[in-house]
PDB file of C-alpha atoms in Angstrom:
ATOM      1  CA  MET A   1     -90.645-127.059 115.503  1.00 36.00           C
ATOM      2  CA  GLY A   2     -90.597-128.876 118.828  1.00 47.00           C
ATOM      3  CA  ASP A   3     -90.580-132.585 119.584  1.00 76.00           C
ATOM      4  CA  ASN A   4     -92.739-134.645 121.928  1.00 86.00           C
ATOM      5  CA  LEU A   5     -91.531-136.813 124.789  1.00 91.00           C
ATOM      6  CA  TYR A   6     -92.562-140.377 125.576  1.00 94.00           C
ATOM      7  CA  TRP A   7     -92.047-142.944 128.342  1.00 95.00           C
ATOM      8  CA  MET A   8     -90.788-146.057 126.551  1.00 96.00           C
ATOM      9  CA  ILE A   9     -91.317-149.458 128.145  1.00 95.00           C
ATOM     10  CA  THR A  10     -89.571-152.561 126.825  1.00 94.00           C
ATOM     11  CA  ILE A  11     -90.264-156.093 128.096  1.00 91.00           C
ATOM     12  CA  THR A  12     -87.879-158.859 127.123  1.00 88.00           C
ATOM     13  CA  ASP A  13     -86.125-161.931 128.527  1.00 87.00           C
ATOM     14  CA  ARG A  14     -83.695-161.022 131.318  1.00 88.00           C
ATOM     15  CA  ASN A  15     -80.742-162.555 129.514  1.00 89.00           C
ATOM     16  CA  GLN A  16     -81.331-160.151 126.608  1.00 90.00           C
ATOM     17  CA  SER A  17     -81.443-156.932 128.626  1.00 91.00           C
ATOM     18  CA  GLN A  18     -77.794-155.993 128.028  1.00 93.00           C
ATOM     19  CA  LYS A  19     -78.269-156.361 124.281  1.00 93.00           C
ATOM     20  CA  PHE A  20     -81.174-153.933 124.439  1.00 93.00           C
ATOM     21  CA  LEU A  21     -79.221-151.451 126.554  1.00 94.00           C
ATOM     22  CA  SER A  22     -76.425-151.492 123.990  1.00 94.00           C
ATOM     23  CA  PHE A  23     -78.918-151.244 121.123  1.00 94.00           C
ATOM     24  CA  TYR A  24     -80.708-148.254 122.677  1.00 95.00           C
ATOM     25  CA  LYS A  25     -77.417-146.493 123.313  1.00 94.00           C
ATOM     26  CA  THR A  26     -76.782-146.384 119.543  1.00 94.00           C
ATOM     27  CA  TYR A  27     -79.909-144.186 119.310  1.00 94.00           C
ATOM     28  CA  GLY A  28     -78.663-141.848 122.033  1.00 93.00           C
ATOM     29  CA  ILE A  29     -80.779-143.385 124.794  1.00 95.00           C
ATOM     30  CA  GLU A  30     -78.357-143.190 127.715  1.00 93.00           C
ATOM     31  CA  VAL A  31     -80.589-143.163 130.807  1.00 94.00           C
ATOM     32  CA  VAL A  32     -82.492-146.417 131.287  1.00 96.00           C
ATOM     33  CA  LEU A  33     -84.089-147.909 134.406  1.00 95.00           C
ATOM     34  CA  SER A  34     -84.204-151.700 134.629  1.00 95.00           C
ATOM     35  CA  THR A  35     -86.477-153.759 136.833  1.00 94.00           C
ATOM     36  CA  LEU A  36     -87.487-157.425 136.915  1.00 89.00           C
ATOM     37  CA  GLY A  37     -90.722-159.159 136.037  1.00 84.00           C
ATOM     38  CA  LYS A  38     -92.207-162.525 135.192  1.00 74.00           C
ATOM     39  CA  GLY A  39     -94.350-163.422 132.201  1.00 67.00           C
ATOM     40  CA  THR A  40     -97.851-164.766 132.933  1.00 64.00           C
ATOM     41  CA  ALA A  41     -99.503-164.726 129.499  1.00 55.00           C
ATOM     42  CA  ALA A  42    -101.306-167.800 128.177  1.00 53.00           C
ATOM     43  CA  SER A  43     -99.213-170.114 126.011  1.00 59.00           C
ATOM     44  CA  GLU A  44    -101.070-169.235 122.804  1.00 59.00           C
ATOM     45  CA  ILE A  45    -100.382-165.521 123.349  1.00 55.00           C
ATOM     46  CA  LEU A  46     -96.731-166.209 124.094  1.00 56.00           C
ATOM     47  CA  ASN A  47     -96.494-168.180 120.872  1.00 60.00           C
ATOM     48  CA  ASP A  48     -98.060-165.340 118.889  1.00 58.00           C
ATOM     49  CA  PHE A  49     -95.440-162.896 120.144  1.00 57.00           C
ATOM     50  CA  GLY A  50     -92.559-165.367 119.997  1.00 57.00           C
ATOM     51  CA  LEU A  51     -92.111-165.162 123.770  1.00 56.00           C
ATOM     52  CA  GLU A  52     -91.444-167.781 126.397  1.00 56.00           C
ATOM     53  CA  ALA A  53     -92.772-167.922 129.957  1.00 56.00           C
ATOM     54  CA  THR A  54     -89.400-166.923 131.431  1.00 71.00           C
ATOM     55  CA  GLN A  55     -88.094-164.283 133.804  1.00 82.00           C
ATOM     56  CA  LYS A  56     -88.428-160.849 132.245  1.00 88.00           C
ATOM     57  CA  ALA A  57     -86.556-157.561 132.270  1.00 92.00           C
ATOM     58  CA  VAL A  58     -88.533-154.326 132.072  1.00 94.00           C
ATOM     59  CA  LEU A  59     -86.561-151.395 130.643  1.00 95.00           C
ATOM     60  CA  LEU A  60     -87.871-147.856 131.177  1.00 96.00           C
ATOM     61  CA  SER A  61     -86.607-144.706 129.488  1.00 96.00           C
ATOM     62  CA  VAL A  62     -87.652-141.285 128.207  1.00 95.00           C
ATOM     63  CA  VAL A  63     -87.434-140.879 124.422  1.00 95.00           C
ATOM     64  CA  THR A  64     -88.264-138.152 121.945  1.00 93.00           C
ATOM     65  CA  GLY A  65     -90.797-138.768 119.209  1.00 91.00           C
ATOM     66  CA  LYS A  66     -88.092-138.800 116.530  1.00 92.00           C
ATOM     67  CA  VAL A  67     -85.939-141.250 118.464  1.00 94.00           C
ATOM     68  CA  TRP A  68     -88.913-143.557 119.083  1.00 94.00           C
ATOM     69  CA  SER A  69     -89.718-143.571 115.370  1.00 93.00           C
ATOM     70  CA  ALA A  70     -86.155-144.674 114.593  1.00 93.00           C
ATOM     71  CA  VAL A  71     -86.110-147.214 117.435  1.00 94.00           C
ATOM     72  CA  GLN A  72     -89.341-148.777 116.195  1.00 92.00           C
ATOM     73  CA  LYS A  73     -87.754-149.490 112.828  1.00 91.00           C
ATOM     74  CA  GLY A  74     -84.596-150.815 114.463  1.00 91.00           C
ATOM     75  CA  LEU A  75     -86.535-153.165 116.721  1.00 89.00           C
ATOM     76  CA  GLN A  76     -88.239-154.638 113.675  1.00 85.00           C
ATOM     77  CA  THR A  77     -85.156-154.943 111.472  1.00 87.00           C
ATOM     78  CA  VAL A  78     -82.124-155.235 113.766  1.00 84.00           C
ATOM     79  CA  MET A  79     -83.188-156.628 117.138  1.00 79.00           C
ATOM     80  CA  ILE A  80     -84.848-159.864 116.054  1.00 71.00           C
ATOM     81  CA  ILE A  81     -85.236-160.860 119.703  1.00 72.00           C
ATOM     82  CA  PRO A  82     -88.528-161.583 121.511  1.00 70.00           C
ATOM     83  CA  ARG A  83     -89.748-158.343 123.105  1.00 79.00           C
ATOM     84  CA  VAL A  84     -92.694-156.035 123.573  1.00 87.00           C
ATOM     85  CA  ALA A  85     -92.052-152.281 123.373  1.00 92.00           C
ATOM     86  CA  PHE A  86     -94.516-149.407 123.657  1.00 93.00           C
ATOM     87  CA  THR A  87     -94.646-145.729 124.592  1.00 94.00           C
ATOM     88  CA  MET A  88     -96.874-143.328 126.524  1.00 92.00           C
ATOM     89  CA  PRO A  89     -96.810-139.524 126.135  1.00 91.00           C
ATOM     90  CA  LEU A  90     -95.266-137.439 128.910  1.00 91.00           C
ATOM     91  CA  SER A  91     -97.236-134.422 130.035  1.00 89.00           C
ATOM     92  CA  SER A  92     -94.538-132.624 132.046  1.00 89.00           C
ATOM     93  CA  ILE A  93     -91.121-132.950 133.690  1.00 90.00           C
ATOM     94  CA  GLY A  94     -90.176-131.288 136.967  1.00 88.00           C
ATOM     95  CA  GLY A  95     -87.374-129.042 135.811  1.00 86.00           C
ATOM     96  CA  LYS A  96     -85.108-128.222 132.867  1.00 86.00           C
ATOM     97  CA  ARG A  97     -82.066-130.005 134.329  1.00 88.00           C
ATOM     98  CA  GLN A  98     -84.076-133.188 134.850  1.00 91.00           C
ATOM     99  CA  LEU A  99     -85.290-132.973 131.242  1.00 90.00           C
ATOM    100  CA  GLU A 100     -81.730-132.604 129.945  1.00 90.00           C
ATOM    101  CA  PHE A 101     -80.558-135.551 132.039  1.00 91.00           C
ATOM    102  CA  LEU A 102     -83.386-137.903 131.024  1.00 92.00           C
ATOM    103  CA  THR A 103     -82.901-137.101 127.317  1.00 91.00           C
ATOM    104  CA  ASN A 104     -79.088-137.117 127.513  1.00 87.00           C
ATOM    105  CA  GLY A 105     -77.734-138.178 124.116  1.00 79.00           C
ATOM    106  CA  GLN A 106     -80.972-137.477 122.243  1.00 86.00           C
ATOM    107  CA  PRO A 107     -81.419-134.368 120.096  1.00 81.00           C
ATOM    108  CA  PHE A 108     -84.435-132.579 121.524  1.00 77.00           C
ATOM    109  CA  GLN A 109     -86.183-129.288 120.938  1.00 71.00           C
ATOM    110  CA  LYS A 110     -88.926-128.679 123.475  1.00 65.00           C
ATOM    111  CA  GLY A 111     -92.412-128.376 122.038  1.00 57.00           C
ATOM    112  CA  GLU A 112     -95.673-127.599 123.778  1.00 51.00           C
ATOM    113  CA  GLU A 113     -96.617-129.525 126.913  1.00 50.00           C
ATOM    114  CA  SER A 114     -98.373-132.762 125.956  1.00 49.00           C
ATOM    115  CA  VAL A 115    -101.810-132.727 127.550  1.00 48.00           C
ATOM    116  CA  LEU A 116    -104.636-135.055 126.576  1.00 45.00           C
ATOM    117  CA  LYS A 117    -108.030-133.368 126.760  1.00 50.00           C
ATOM    118  CA  ASP A 118    -110.397-134.183 129.616  1.00 61.00           C
ATOM    119  CA  THR A 119    -107.850-136.162 131.654  1.00 74.00           C
ATOM    120  CA  LYS A 120    -108.893-135.889 135.284  1.00 86.00           C
ATOM    121  CA  TYR A 121    -105.871-137.704 136.716  1.00 90.00           C
ATOM    122  CA  GLU A 122    -102.131-137.921 136.063  1.00 92.00           C
ATOM    123  CA  LEU A 123     -99.568-140.557 136.955  1.00 94.00           C
ATOM    124  CA  LEU A 124     -96.495-139.119 138.643  1.00 96.00           C
ATOM    125  CA  VAL A 125     -93.310-141.129 138.180  1.00 97.00           C
ATOM    126  CA  VAL A 126     -90.668-140.342 140.791  1.00 97.00           C
ATOM    127  CA  ILE A 127     -87.128-141.706 140.359  1.00 96.00           C
ATOM    128  CA  ALA A 128     -85.167-141.490 143.609  1.00 95.00           C
ATOM    129  CA  ASN A 129     -82.358-143.032 145.603  1.00 94.00           C
ATOM    130  CA  GLN A 130     -83.289-146.058 147.690  1.00 93.00           C
ATOM    131  CA  GLY A 131     -84.733-145.521 151.145  1.00 93.00           C
ATOM    132  CA  TYR A 132     -86.550-142.206 150.677  1.00 95.00           C
ATOM    133  CA  THR A 133     -90.057-143.319 149.717  1.00 95.00           C
ATOM    134  CA  GLU A 134     -91.610-142.064 152.966  1.00 95.00           C
ATOM    135  CA  GLN A 135     -90.034-138.639 152.490  1.00 96.00           C
ATOM    136  CA  ILE A 136     -91.446-138.485 148.951  1.00 96.00           C
ATOM    137  CA  MET A 137     -94.908-139.660 149.990  1.00 96.00           C
ATOM    138  CA  ALA A 138     -95.053-137.272 152.957  1.00 95.00           C
ATOM    139  CA  ALA A 139     -94.435-134.353 150.590  1.00 96.00           C
ATOM    140  CA  ALA A 140     -97.010-135.670 148.094  1.00 95.00           C
ATOM    141  CA  ARG A 141     -99.702-136.236 150.742  1.00 94.00           C
ATOM    142  CA  ARG A 142     -99.379-132.657 151.954  1.00 94.00           C
ATOM    143  CA  GLU A 143    -100.713-131.642 148.545  1.00 94.00           C
ATOM    144  CA  ASN A 144    -103.695-134.050 148.469  1.00 89.00           C
ATOM    145  CA  ALA A 145    -101.996-137.099 146.935  1.00 91.00           C
ATOM    146  CA  GLY A 146    -103.118-140.522 148.121  1.00 85.00           C
ATOM    147  CA  GLY A 147    -100.932-143.631 148.207  1.00 86.00           C
ATOM    148  CA  GLY A 148     -98.081-144.682 145.973  1.00 91.00           C
ATOM    149  CA  THR A 149     -96.558-147.863 144.586  1.00 93.00           C
ATOM    150  CA  VAL A 150     -92.813-148.523 144.867  1.00 95.00           C
ATOM    151  CA  ILE A 151     -90.745-150.530 142.375  1.00 94.00           C
ATOM    152  CA  HIS A 152     -87.060-151.284 142.821  1.00 95.00           C
ATOM    153  CA  ALA A 153     -84.977-150.507 139.743  1.00 95.00           C
ATOM    154  CA  LYS A 154     -81.364-150.203 138.632  1.00 94.00           C
ATOM    155  CA  GLY A 155     -80.328-147.231 136.545  1.00 93.00           C
ATOM    156  CA  THR A 156     -77.842-147.080 133.688  1.00 93.00           C
ATOM    157  CA  GLY A 157     -76.442-143.811 132.386  1.00 92.00           C
ATOM    158  CA  MET A 158     -76.350-142.374 135.903  1.00 92.00           C
ATOM    159  CA  GLU A 159     -72.792-141.111 135.300  1.00 88.00           C
ATOM    160  CA  GLY A 160     -74.258-138.380 133.090  1.00 87.00           C
ATOM    161  CA  ALA A 161     -76.134-136.891 136.031  1.00 90.00           C
ATOM    162  CA  GLU A 162     -73.264-134.711 137.197  1.00 88.00           C
ATOM    163  CA  LYS A 163     -73.080-132.993 133.801  1.00 88.00           C
ATOM    164  CA  PHE A 164     -76.738-131.937 133.805  1.00 88.00           C
ATOM    165  CA  LEU A 165     -77.804-132.095 137.450  1.00 90.00           C
ATOM    166  CA  GLY A 166     -74.596-131.080 139.184  1.00 88.00           C
ATOM    167  CA  VAL A 167     -74.791-134.174 141.407  1.00 88.00           C
ATOM    168  CA  SER A 168     -73.798-137.827 141.129  1.00 87.00           C
ATOM    169  CA  LEU A 169     -76.524-140.460 141.313  1.00 90.00           C
ATOM    170  CA  ALA A 170     -76.386-144.005 142.640  1.00 88.00           C
ATOM    171  CA  SER A 171     -77.474-146.771 140.267  1.00 91.00           C
ATOM    172  CA  GLU A 172     -79.866-148.380 142.787  1.00 93.00           C
ATOM    173  CA  LYS A 173     -83.201-146.600 142.485  1.00 95.00           C
ATOM    174  CA  GLU A 174     -86.762-146.661 143.710  1.00 95.00           C
ATOM    175  CA  LEU A 175     -89.517-145.872 141.238  1.00 95.00           C
ATOM    176  CA  VAL A 176     -92.525-144.366 143.032  1.00 96.00           C
ATOM    177  CA  LEU A 177     -95.819-144.261 141.102  1.00 96.00           C
ATOM    178  CA  ILE A 178     -98.499-141.862 142.369  1.00 95.00           C
ATOM    179  CA  VAL A 179    -101.892-141.128 140.778  1.00 93.00           C
ATOM    180  CA  VAL A 180    -103.031-137.557 141.461  1.00 92.00           C
ATOM    181  CA  LYS A 181    -105.785-135.277 140.261  1.00 91.00           C
ATOM    182  CA  HIS A 182    -104.774-133.168 137.273  1.00 90.00           C
ATOM    183  CA  ALA A 183    -105.585-130.030 139.253  1.00 91.00           C
ATOM    184  CA  ASP A 184    -103.168-131.107 142.021  1.00 93.00           C
ATOM    185  CA  LYS A 185    -100.343-132.269 139.747  1.00 93.00           C
ATOM    186  CA  ASN A 186     -98.185-129.139 139.752  1.00 93.00           C
ATOM    187  CA  ASN A 187     -98.468-128.654 143.519  1.00 96.00           C
ATOM    188  CA  VAL A 188     -97.560-132.291 144.217  1.00 96.00           C
ATOM    189  CA  MET A 189     -94.604-132.214 141.815  1.00 96.00           C
ATOM    190  CA  THR A 190     -93.351-128.968 143.359  1.00 96.00           C
ATOM    191  CA  ALA A 191     -93.658-130.378 146.889  1.00 96.00           C
ATOM    192  CA  ILE A 192     -91.703-133.519 145.926  1.00 97.00           C
ATOM    193  CA  MET A 193     -88.954-131.467 144.288  1.00 95.00           C
ATOM    194  CA  GLN A 194     -88.715-129.157 147.293  1.00 95.00           C
ATOM    195  CA  GLU A 195     -88.747-131.877 149.968  1.00 95.00           C
ATOM    196  CA  ALA A 196     -86.983-134.742 148.160  1.00 96.00           C
ATOM    197  CA  GLY A 197     -85.378-133.159 145.097  1.00 94.00           C
ATOM    198  CA  LEU A 198     -81.810-132.859 143.890  1.00 92.00           C
ATOM    199  CA  GLU A 199     -80.764-130.725 146.867  1.00 93.00           C
ATOM    200  CA  THR A 200     -81.650-133.569 149.259  1.00 95.00           C
ATOM    201  CA  LYS A 201     -80.250-137.055 149.793  1.00 94.00           C
ATOM    202  CA  ALA A 202     -83.248-138.532 147.974  1.00 95.00           C
ATOM    203  CA  LYS A 203     -82.125-136.882 144.689  1.00 95.00           C
ATOM    204  CA  ALA A 204     -85.618-137.319 143.245  1.00 95.00           C
ATOM    205  CA  ILE A 205     -86.579-136.639 139.627  1.00 95.00           C
ATOM    206  CA  VAL A 206     -90.289-136.460 138.796  1.00 96.00           C
ATOM    207  CA  PHE A 207     -92.375-136.388 135.628  1.00 95.00           C
ATOM    208  CA  SER A 208     -96.007-137.050 134.767  1.00 94.00           C
ATOM    209  CA  LEU A 209     -98.085-139.116 132.349  1.00 93.00           C
ATOM    210  CA  PRO A 210    -101.740-138.407 131.477  1.00 90.00           C
ATOM    211  CA  VAL A 211    -104.256-140.971 132.763  1.00 88.00           C
ATOM    212  CA  THR A 212    -107.180-141.564 130.411  1.00 80.00           C
ATOM    213  CA  GLY A 213    -109.347-143.689 132.717  1.00 75.00           C
ATOM    214  CA  THR A 214    -109.521-144.852 136.323  1.00 72.00           C
ATOM    215  CA  ALA A 215    -111.361-147.345 138.508  1.00 72.00           C
ATOM    216  CA  GLY A 216    -111.339-147.385 142.298  1.00 64.00           C
ATOM    217  CA  LEU A 217    -110.920-143.632 142.809  1.00 57.00           C
ATOM    218  CA  ARG A 218    -114.620-142.755 142.645  1.00 48.00           C
ATOM    219  CA  LEU A 219    -115.156-142.919 146.421  1.00 40.00           C
ATOM    220  CA  GLN A 220    -112.667-140.125 146.964  1.00 50.00           C
ATOM    221  CA  ASP A 221    -114.530-137.926 144.463  1.00 50.00           C
ATOM    222  CA  LEU A 222    -117.927-138.584 146.101  1.00 37.00           C
ATOM    223  CA  ASN A 223    -116.568-137.754 149.552  1.00 41.00           C
ATOM    224  CA  GLU A 224    -115.198-134.458 148.279  1.00 48.00           C
ATOM    225  CA  GLU A 225    -118.491-133.575 146.587  1.00 42.00           C
ATOM    226  CA  ASN A 226    -120.398-134.172 149.865  1.00 40.00           C
ATOM    227  CA  THR A 227    -118.154-131.985 152.004  1.00 40.00           C
TER     228      THR A 227
END
């Protein structure tokens, strides 16, 4: 029986990020992207979650359903540190080698592709070396993608890339987020892998998450219906 994959997001104080990286490693979570943030919640909400309005670290990683179940319990019983952690289901990953790299250290048996019914859009997450966003976006736009959002991140577990990908990866990364129509997803992912994939200097890895609702994309749909 196969397992499902999830995109796990953890938000905690920056000075606690190394503790979380070490904690996640005990569950076989080797590949983690770290970026910075700042808390803006109201004081009463912060108090409810035991958080302070300090500088935050955002940790991003791919986990299997079984690993997430174990991590959930560990976060509640072992890591008694202020944090918020949640997951979103992955719908697809652009290649077997990328899958093996992102789940390095986690036992995983591939199940069926996770697709939520009636999702019109998907969020593509592209992990690439710094400085290649334009190359990625040019490939995506050729297949009807619109704009993207870039986030700077630092990767841990990059040393495992050579084992699965056959290439070494730098730790400094750019995370490119692109919302595309579900019908265009495969073509956009293929274009990114061909133009900015592991055979290029960008060394991009791409996967997708189902989007259950949107706002602000309606104009594009109306224009297409009127043409």
